[in-house]
């Protein structure tokens, strides 16, 4: 049985549903052999979930990731390299505080293990991203130390998978890497970023930060919003047993609080009087003590391209107030507050599930781009593949139809109109003649911007219409709409 990357985790979950397990034997240069063990007698009895604890009890209770760990047999990794590492993989038990180290440098792993042991943590090491994801999903560590330059799946992919899963997204992840893209990692939910080589003092500060996060029974957030009704609504949205919220109406008040107390994240409106949201952001990023504070921009302002670029340098997330924005705000806040989704009230779990499904709707989808201008094709391919989509290309209408027939699992077509041999209008009409593709979403792309062009595109078989030059954010939003309705 072969499995790679996330497929290994999925296969492992299927095995557990059948009360079995997957074992692996690996030999460098020859490959790996996965073996599935299943019981002769299958018991499908379900265990009842414990009722949610009361709010006051939650405030007193120390969060324990160990509660989520599975009680089946531990996964085993057989590899000569692991024999060089004296971690605690054979002695990690429910209730133990332990750190998962995902790092391929064995010597650096040993340094991290020694420091962790000095701090009273047990350790488990994964030498590649796939194994790291497997361990994180199975054991639910208290924290993860993650390298970026891993063999196979890199650290950013690992971090992305960890933060997409409701089971692991609350786990604090600290990056230690030779790569220097700290802002990217922080936006994805990392608690910190160190660039190698690192000093002993900086490594000790990493463990201190982890200690502070996992030992803190109450998470603290600050809401900065001058509209009283909106401010109260945000507080009600985030209010949980293990979350303490300070809500203020001005940037000056917010900055004073940030200087005297520690917060896990800030929700900030831009349209503040006197000290604006932009100015407050710049002050925070220039202050060494609070420069790493995760900031979620929650605003009703229409942002220009220049404003978006300016904010992206300082903010971890930007959410425009509107339809479903409250769900996205909750999703982003729980990420930075490291809240365990399964312990939240049922209605908030449903909100998070809905927004996560919507965010993930693009991943793995196959998109056909039909355009004769390779510059446009390159630009579109970059945007779509950054969202986890797969792309195929046709250089004109005729070639686009051929590619579609070769790839009947295509989820959506981006169709340029002005092309040689067969233009977009003719190509869409031909596609709609095939019953197999009658309901396939097609978005027309054209350099024209006349009102009648949209009607002409729709009449030819398009579902929607985008004028060039294409705004990538609007295109992604449009794709979500059509792919969600097709789901």
GROMACS .gro file of C-alpha atoms in nm, residues 20-422:
model
  403
   20UNK     CA    1  -0.652  -0.107   1.226
   21UNK     CA    2  -0.317   0.062   1.174
   22UNK     CA    3  -0.055   0.132   0.909
   23UNK     CA    4   0.312   0.041   0.958
   24UNK     CA    5   0.603   0.154   0.741
   25UNK     CA    6   0.944   0.013   0.659
   26UNK     CA    7   1.183   0.246   0.476
   27UNK     CA    8   1.528   0.197   0.326
   28UNK     CA    9   1.725   0.485   0.175
   29UNK     CA   10   1.765   0.449  -0.199
   30UNK     CA   11   1.510   0.169  -0.223
   31UNK     CA   12   1.187   0.330  -0.103
   32UNK     CA   13   0.919   0.256   0.154
   33UNK     CA   14   0.674  -0.027   0.213
   34UNK     CA   15   0.344   0.049   0.389
   35UNK     CA   16   0.155  -0.239   0.548
   36UNK     CA   17  -0.211  -0.222   0.653
   37UNK     CA   18  -0.317  -0.434   0.954
   38UNK     CA   19  -0.691  -0.491   1.014
   39UNK     CA   20  -0.865  -0.686   1.295
   40UNK     CA   21  -1.051  -1.008   1.212
   41UNK     CA   22  -1.359  -0.883   1.399
   42UNK     CA   23  -1.474  -0.525   1.343
   43UNK     CA   24  -1.658  -0.337   1.619
   44UNK     CA   25  -1.829  -0.020   1.495
   45UNK     CA   26  -1.952   0.091   1.837
   46UNK     CA   27  -1.934   0.467   1.885
   47UNK     CA   28  -1.827   0.639   2.206
   48UNK     CA   29  -2.028   0.933   2.327
   49UNK     CA   30  -1.861   1.270   2.342
   50UNK     CA   31  -1.835   1.431   2.681
   51UNK     CA   32  -2.064   1.731   2.729
   52UNK     CA   33  -1.900   2.075   2.692
   53UNK     CA   34  -1.764   2.219   3.017
   54UNK     CA   35  -1.930   2.526   3.167
   55UNK     CA   36  -1.787   2.866   3.093
   56UNK     CA   37  -1.661   2.929   3.447
   57UNK     CA   38  -1.492   2.589   3.458
   58UNK     CA   39  -1.321   2.667   3.130
   59UNK     CA   40  -1.170   2.982   3.276
   60UNK     CA   41  -1.002   2.783   3.554
   61UNK     CA   42  -0.903   2.490   3.336
   62UNK     CA   43  -0.554   2.471   3.184
   63UNK     CA   44  -0.586   2.385   2.814
   64UNK     CA   45  -0.445   2.038   2.748
   65UNK     CA   46  -0.374   1.927   2.394
   66UNK     CA   47  -0.332   1.574   2.528
   67UNK     CA   48  -0.710   1.537   2.556
   68UNK     CA   49  -0.731   1.522   2.177
   69UNK     CA   50  -0.466   1.254   2.136
   70UNK     CA   51  -0.582   0.921   2.008
   71UNK     CA   52  -0.559   0.615   2.229
   72UNK     CA   53  -0.478   0.360   1.956
   73UNK     CA   54  -0.130   0.220   1.905
   74UNK     CA   55   0.139   0.474   1.827
   75UNK     CA   56   0.262   0.504   1.467
   76UNK     CA   57   0.610   0.367   1.415
   77UNK     CA   58   0.876   0.506   1.183
   78UNK     CA   59   1.156   0.265   1.092
   79UNK     CA   60   1.453   0.458   0.955
   80UNK     CA   61   1.825   0.435   1.028
   81UNK     CA   62   1.846   0.814   1.063
   82UNK     CA   63   1.608   0.811   1.360
   83UNK     CA   64   1.846   0.580   1.548
   84UNK     CA   65   2.082   0.879   1.578
   85UNK     CA   66   1.818   1.079   1.764
   86UNK     CA   67   1.733   1.020   2.130
   87UNK     CA   68   1.382   1.165   2.137
   88UNK     CA   69   1.087   1.050   2.348
   89UNK     CA   70   0.875   0.883   2.081
   90UNK     CA   71   0.843   0.563   2.290
   91UNK     CA   72   0.746   0.739   2.613
   92UNK     CA   73   0.500   1.015   2.515
   93UNK     CA   74   0.177   0.949   2.705
   94UNK     CA   75  -0.157   1.133   2.733
   95UNK     CA   76  -0.112   1.428   2.969
   96UNK     CA   77   0.257   1.479   2.885
   97UNK     CA   78   0.364   1.819   2.756
   98UNK     CA   79   0.566   1.757   2.443
   99UNK     CA   80   0.701   1.942   2.143
  100UNK     CA   81   0.711   1.805   1.790
  101UNK     CA   82   1.030   1.903   1.604
  102UNK     CA   83   1.000   1.889   1.223
  103UNK     CA   84   1.359   1.938   1.111
  104UNK     CA   85   1.595   1.746   0.877
  105UNK     CA   86   1.923   1.862   1.034
  106UNK     CA   87   1.998   1.586   1.289
  107UNK     CA   88   2.261   1.788   1.477
  108UNK     CA   89   2.023   2.081   1.518
  109UNK     CA   90   1.750   1.838   1.627
  110UNK     CA   91   1.978   1.724   1.911
  111UNK     CA   92   2.029   2.084   2.024
  112UNK     CA   93   1.653   2.144   2.028
  113UNK     CA   94   1.587   1.819   2.215
  114UNK     CA   95   1.839   1.910   2.488
  115UNK     CA   96   1.684   2.256   2.530
  116UNK     CA   97   1.334   2.108   2.543
  117UNK     CA   98   1.437   1.854   2.806
  118UNK     CA   99   1.591   2.133   3.015
  119UNK     CA  100   1.253   2.304   3.007
  120UNK     CA  101   1.068   1.987   3.111
  121UNK     CA  102   0.923   1.907   2.768
  122UNK     CA  103   0.927   1.568   2.603
  123UNK     CA  104   1.018   1.566   2.234
  124UNK     CA  105   0.937   1.385   1.915
  125UNK     CA  106   1.130   1.438   1.591
  126UNK     CA  107   1.014   1.411   1.229
  127UNK     CA  108   1.283   1.444   0.963
  128UNK     CA  109   1.043   1.537   0.680
  129UNK     CA  110   0.716   1.722   0.635
  130UNK     CA  111   0.497   1.419   0.559
  131UNK     CA  112   0.604   1.241   0.878
  132UNK     CA  113   0.563   1.564   1.073
  133UNK     CA  114   0.202   1.601   0.958
  134UNK     CA  115   0.135   1.237   1.044
  135UNK     CA  116   0.272   1.282   1.398
  136UNK     CA  117   0.094   1.616   1.452
  137UNK     CA  118  -0.243   1.475   1.349
  138UNK     CA  119  -0.199   1.158   1.555
  139UNK     CA  120  -0.044   1.290   1.878
  140UNK     CA  121  -0.162   1.656   1.889
  141UNK     CA  122   0.157   1.806   2.039
  142UNK     CA  123   0.154   2.111   2.264
  143UNK     CA  124   0.370   2.298   2.011
  144UNK     CA  125   0.565   2.248   1.687
  145UNK     CA  126   0.913   2.369   1.594
  146UNK     CA  127   0.924   2.374   1.214
  147UNK     CA  128   1.199   2.411   0.953
  148UNK     CA  129   1.113   2.545   0.607
  149UNK     CA  130   1.377   2.374   0.390
  150UNK     CA  131   1.255   2.017   0.436
  151UNK     CA  132   1.293   1.734   0.183
  152UNK     CA  133   0.978   1.675  -0.023
  153UNK     CA  134   0.698   1.882   0.131
  154UNK     CA  135   0.846   2.213   0.253
  155UNK     CA  136   0.766   2.386   0.581
  156UNK     CA  137   0.515   2.627   0.432
  157UNK     CA  138   0.308   2.336   0.300
  158UNK     CA  139   0.327   2.168   0.642
  159UNK     CA  140   0.216   2.489   0.815
  160UNK     CA  141  -0.067   2.533   0.565
  161UNK     CA  142  -0.196   2.178   0.626
  162UNK     CA  143  -0.169   2.219   1.004
  163UNK     CA  144  -0.369   2.542   1.000
  164UNK     CA  145  -0.633   2.408   0.758
  165UNK     CA  146  -0.721   2.112   0.981
  166UNK     CA  147  -0.972   2.172   1.262
  167UNK     CA  148  -0.781   1.909   1.458
  168UNK     CA  149  -0.440   2.082   1.449
  169UNK     CA  150  -0.494   2.450   1.368
  170UNK     CA  151  -0.480   2.555   1.737
  171UNK     CA  152  -0.129   2.412   1.787
  172UNK     CA  153   0.135   2.690   1.827
  173UNK     CA  154   0.395   2.661   1.548
  174UNK     CA  155   0.730   2.839   1.567
  175UNK     CA  156   0.947   2.855   1.254
  176UNK     CA  157   1.327   2.815   1.279
  177UNK     CA  158   1.476   2.827   0.931
  178UNK     CA  159   1.756   2.951   0.708
  179UNK     CA  160   1.487   3.098   0.483
  180UNK     CA  161   1.390   3.457   0.566
  181UNK     CA  162   1.019   3.505   0.493
  182UNK     CA  163   0.891   3.574   0.842
  183UNK     CA  164   0.588   3.783   0.741
  184UNK     CA  165   0.454   3.504   0.519
  185UNK     CA  166   0.474   3.254   0.805
  186UNK     CA  167   0.317   3.491   1.058
  187UNK     CA  168   0.022   3.554   0.825
  188UNK     CA  169  -0.031   3.179   0.803
  189UNK     CA  170  -0.058   3.156   1.184
  190UNK     CA  171   0.298   3.093   1.309
  191UNK     CA  172   0.370   3.235   1.657
  192UNK     CA  173   0.725   3.337   1.567
  193UNK     CA  174   1.011   3.313   1.319
  194UNK     CA  175   1.385   3.274   1.377
  195UNK     CA  176   1.639   3.283   1.094
  196UNK     CA  177   1.932   3.041   1.119
  197UNK     CA  178   2.200   3.050   1.243
  198UNK     CA  179   2.050   3.119   1.586
  199UNK     CA  180   2.208   3.187   1.923
  200UNK     CA  181   2.143   2.992   2.243
  201UNK     CA  182   1.968   3.296   2.391
  202UNK     CA  183   1.727   3.323   2.096
  203UNK     CA  184   1.645   2.953   2.112
  204UNK     CA  185   1.571   2.985   2.482
  205UNK     CA  186   1.337   3.276   2.403
  206UNK     CA  187   1.148   3.047   2.162
  207UNK     CA  188   1.086   2.792   2.437
  208UNK     CA  189   0.986   3.069   2.677
  209UNK     CA  190   0.730   3.195   2.428
  210UNK     CA  191   0.590   2.842   2.385
  211UNK     CA  192   0.574   2.800   2.763
  212UNK     CA  193   0.383   3.126   2.799
  213UNK     CA  194   0.129   3.029   2.534
  214UNK     CA  195   0.053   2.674   2.647
  215UNK     CA  196   0.051   2.756   3.019
  216UNK     CA  197  -0.181   3.055   2.984
  217UNK     CA  198  -0.536   2.942   3.075
  218UNK     CA  199  -0.687   3.263   2.936
  219UNK     CA  200  -0.618   3.396   2.586
  220UNK     CA  201  -0.627   3.774   2.550
  221UNK     CA  202  -0.754   3.970   2.250
  222UNK     CA  203  -0.795   4.342   2.197
  223UNK     CA  204  -1.070   4.490   1.978
  224UNK     CA  205  -1.019   4.844   1.843
  225UNK     CA  206  -1.342   4.975   1.687
  226UNK     CA  207  -1.499   5.321   1.728
  227UNK     CA  208  -1.855   5.208   1.645
  228UNK     CA  209  -2.012   5.093   1.976
  229UNK     CA  210  -2.260   4.852   1.819
  230UNK     CA  211  -1.997   4.690   1.599
  231UNK     CA  212  -1.753   4.675   1.891
  232UNK     CA  213  -2.009   4.494   2.106
  233UNK     CA  214  -2.092   4.254   1.820
  234UNK     CA  215  -1.726   4.157   1.779
  235UNK     CA  216  -1.688   4.103   2.154
  236UNK     CA  217  -1.996   3.877   2.156
  237UNK     CA  218  -1.857   3.683   1.860
  238UNK     CA  219  -1.520   3.614   2.025
  239UNK     CA  220  -1.641   3.580   2.385
  240UNK     CA  221  -1.548   3.235   2.516
  241UNK     CA  222  -1.462   3.080   2.850
  242UNK     CA  223  -1.089   3.090   2.781
  243UNK     CA  224  -1.079   3.426   2.600
  244UNK     CA  225  -1.053   3.764   2.770
  245UNK     CA  226  -1.134   4.066   2.551
  246UNK     CA  227  -1.043   4.431   2.594
  247UNK     CA  228  -1.254   4.653   2.368
  248UNK     CA  229  -1.166   5.017   2.306
  249UNK     CA  230  -1.283   5.290   2.072
  250UNK     CA  231  -0.959   5.471   1.989
  251UNK     CA  232  -0.606   5.402   1.873
  252UNK     CA  233  -0.458   5.591   2.170
  253UNK     CA  234  -0.640   5.370   2.423
  254UNK     CA  235  -0.535   5.060   2.233
  255UNK     CA  236  -0.167   5.156   2.229
  256UNK     CA  237  -0.165   5.221   2.606
  257UNK     CA  238  -0.313   4.876   2.671
  258UNK     CA  239  -0.070   4.707   2.435
  259UNK     CA  240   0.224   4.865   2.621
  260UNK     CA  241   0.118   4.735   2.963
  261UNK     CA  242  -0.041   4.394   2.887
  262UNK     CA  243   0.020   4.089   2.665
  263UNK     CA  244  -0.231   4.001   2.392
  264UNK     CA  245  -0.248   3.708   2.150
  265UNK     CA  246  -0.407   3.916   1.872
  266UNK     CA  247  -0.575   4.245   1.783
  267UNK     CA  248  -0.885   4.312   1.571
  268UNK     CA  249  -0.847   4.661   1.424
  269UNK     CA  250  -1.078   4.894   1.234
  270UNK     CA  251  -0.901   5.141   1.004
  271UNK     CA  252  -1.149   5.429   1.025
  272UNK     CA  253  -1.052   5.557   1.371
  273UNK     CA  254  -1.052   5.924   1.471
  274UNK     CA  255  -0.730   6.103   1.571
  275UNK     CA  256  -0.482   5.812   1.567
  276UNK     CA  257  -0.592   5.615   1.259
  277UNK     CA  258  -0.571   5.239   1.214
  278UNK     CA  259  -0.281   5.284   0.970
  279UNK     CA  260  -0.088   5.497   1.220
  280UNK     CA  261  -0.153   5.254   1.505
  281UNK     CA  262  -0.030   4.966   1.289
  282UNK     CA  263   0.291   5.147   1.205
  283UNK     CA  264   0.354   5.230   1.573
  284UNK     CA  265   0.305   4.864   1.668
  285UNK     CA  266   0.544   4.733   1.401
  286UNK     CA  267   0.810   4.986   1.509
  287UNK     CA  268   0.785   4.884   1.877
  288UNK     CA  269   1.021   4.592   1.954
  289UNK     CA  270   0.807   4.461   2.240
  290UNK     CA  271   0.484   4.428   2.042
  291UNK     CA  272   0.599   4.422   1.677
  292UNK     CA  273   0.505   4.053   1.635
  293UNK     CA  274   0.146   4.097   1.758
  294UNK     CA  275  -0.093   3.931   1.508
  295UNK     CA  276  -0.325   4.199   1.368
  296UNK     CA  277  -0.654   4.131   1.191
  297UNK     CA  278  -0.782   4.430   0.993
  298UNK     CA  279  -1.164   4.435   1.002
  299UNK     CA  280  -1.286   4.729   0.800
  300UNK     CA  281  -1.573   4.855   0.587
  301UNK     CA  282  -1.343   5.073   0.377
  302UNK     CA  283  -1.295   4.999   0.008
  303UNK     CA  284  -0.919   4.957  -0.026
  304UNK     CA  285  -0.722   5.082  -0.325
  305UNK     CA  286  -0.435   4.875  -0.463
  306UNK     CA  287  -0.186   5.105  -0.289
  307UNK     CA  288  -0.370   5.077   0.046
  308UNK     CA  289  -0.385   4.697   0.019
  309UNK     CA  290  -0.011   4.680  -0.053
  310UNK     CA  291   0.062   4.913   0.239
  311UNK     CA  292  -0.151   4.707   0.479
  312UNK     CA  293  -0.009   4.375   0.363
  313UNK     CA  294   0.329   4.485   0.498
  314UNK     CA  295   0.188   4.522   0.849
  315UNK     CA  296  -0.129   4.314   0.888
  316UNK     CA  297  -0.165   3.937   0.923
  317UNK     CA  298  -0.515   3.930   0.777
  318UNK     CA  299  -0.746   4.178   0.605
  319UNK     CA  300  -1.123   4.122   0.619
  320UNK     CA  301  -1.372   4.354   0.452
  321UNK     CA  302  -1.701   4.389   0.638
  322UNK     CA  303  -1.980   4.228   0.440
  323UNK     CA  304  -2.151   3.897   0.373
  324UNK     CA  305  -1.999   3.611   0.579
  325UNK     CA  306  -1.724   3.842   0.710
  326UNK     CA  307  -1.816   3.758   1.071
  327UNK     CA  308  -1.750   3.389   1.003
  328UNK     CA  309  -1.411   3.472   0.854
  329UNK     CA  310  -1.330   3.701   1.147
  330UNK     CA  311  -1.408   3.418   1.390
  331UNK     CA  312  -1.192   3.181   1.185
  332UNK     CA  313  -0.892   3.416   1.182
  333UNK     CA  314  -0.926   3.503   1.553
  334UNK     CA  315  -0.942   3.140   1.666
  335UNK     CA  316  -0.630   3.072   1.459
  336UNK     CA  317  -0.423   3.338   1.635
  337UNK     CA  318  -0.579   3.267   1.977
  338UNK     CA  319  -0.492   2.896   1.939
  339UNK     CA  320  -0.841   2.784   2.036
  340UNK     CA  321  -0.937   2.417   2.011
  341UNK     CA  322  -1.229   2.411   1.768
  342UNK     CA  323  -1.383   2.093   1.914
  343UNK     CA  324  -1.414   2.265   2.255
  344UNK     CA  325  -1.609   2.563   2.122
  345UNK     CA  326  -1.991   2.591   2.131
  346UNK     CA  327  -2.173   2.398   1.860
  347UNK     CA  328  -2.297   2.710   1.676
  348UNK     CA  329  -1.943   2.848   1.645
  349UNK     CA  330  -1.809   2.513   1.533
  350UNK     CA  331  -2.068   2.520   1.253
  351UNK     CA  332  -1.968   2.876   1.157
  352UNK     CA  333  -1.603   2.772   1.136
  353UNK     CA  334  -1.683   2.457   0.943
  354UNK     CA  335  -1.879   2.660   0.687
  355UNK     CA  336  -1.605   2.916   0.629
  356UNK     CA  337  -1.331   2.651   0.616
  357UNK     CA  338  -1.522   2.462   0.349
  358UNK     CA  339  -1.557   2.784   0.152
  359UNK     CA  340  -1.185   2.872   0.188
  360UNK     CA  341  -1.082   2.522   0.077
  361UNK     CA  342  -1.322   2.503  -0.218
  362UNK     CA  343  -1.047   2.602  -0.466
  363UNK     CA  344  -0.781   2.352  -0.363
  364UNK     CA  345  -0.720   2.068  -0.603
  365UNK     CA  346  -0.969   2.201  -0.861
  366UNK     CA  347  -0.867   2.174  -1.226
  367UNK     CA  348  -0.908   2.494  -1.430
  368UNK     CA  349  -0.884   2.514  -1.810
  369UNK     CA  350  -0.739   2.844  -1.937
  370UNK     CA  351  -0.811   2.913  -2.305
  371UNK     CA  352  -0.607   3.212  -2.423
  372UNK     CA  353  -0.364   3.278  -2.710
  373UNK     CA  354  -0.161   3.538  -2.515
  374UNK     CA  355   0.101   3.348  -2.314
  375UNK     CA  356   0.160   3.649  -2.091
  376UNK     CA  357  -0.201   3.630  -1.973
  377UNK     CA  358  -0.173   3.253  -1.937
  378UNK     CA  359   0.138   3.285  -1.721
  379UNK     CA  360  -0.020   3.550  -1.499
  380UNK     CA  361  -0.343   3.350  -1.453
  381UNK     CA  362  -0.156   3.026  -1.390
  382UNK     CA  363   0.051   3.191  -1.115
  383UNK     CA  364  -0.261   3.327  -0.941
  384UNK     CA  365  -0.453   2.999  -0.962
  385UNK     CA  366  -0.168   2.769  -0.861
  386UNK     CA  367  -0.097   2.989  -0.558
  387UNK     CA  368  -0.451   2.899  -0.449
  388UNK     CA  369  -0.376   2.527  -0.483
  389UNK     CA  370  -0.556   2.480  -0.815
  390UNK     CA  371  -0.432   2.278  -1.113
  391UNK     CA  372  -0.424   2.441  -1.455
  392UNK     CA  373  -0.434   2.318  -1.815
  393UNK     CA  374  -0.397   2.547  -2.117
  394UNK     CA  375  -0.547   2.572  -2.466
  395UNK     CA  376  -0.395   2.828  -2.706
  396UNK     CA  377  -0.721   2.882  -2.898
  397UNK     CA  378  -1.083   2.771  -2.891
  398UNK     CA  379  -1.025   2.453  -3.089
  399UNK     CA  380  -0.732   2.342  -2.873
  400UNK     CA  381  -0.929   2.437  -2.562
  401UNK     CA  382  -1.214   2.200  -2.660
  402UNK     CA  383  -0.961   1.919  -2.722
  403UNK     CA  384  -0.801   1.977  -2.382
  404UNK     CA  385  -1.145   1.974  -2.217
  405UNK     CA  386  -1.232   1.639  -2.375
  406UNK     CA  387  -0.899   1.501  -2.256
  407UNK     CA  388  -0.972   1.633  -1.905
  408UNK     CA  389  -1.342   1.572  -1.835
  409UNK     CA  390  -1.279   1.630  -1.461
  410UNK     CA  391  -1.219   2.001  -1.532
  411UNK     CA  392  -1.404   2.214  -1.274
  412UNK     CA  393  -1.421   2.548  -1.461
  413UNK     CA  394  -1.311   2.718  -1.784
  414UNK     CA  395  -1.158   3.065  -1.820
  415UNK     CA  396  -1.230   3.152  -2.185
  416UNK     CA  397  -1.066   3.438  -2.371
  417UNK     CA  398  -1.287   3.583  -2.645
  418UNK     CA  399  -1.054   3.723  -2.912
  419UNK     CA  400  -0.845   3.427  -3.043
  420UNK     CA  401  -0.730   3.296  -3.384
  421UNK     CA  402  -0.877   2.982  -3.555
  422UNK     CA  403  -1.176   2.960  -3.319
   0.00000   0.00000   0.00000
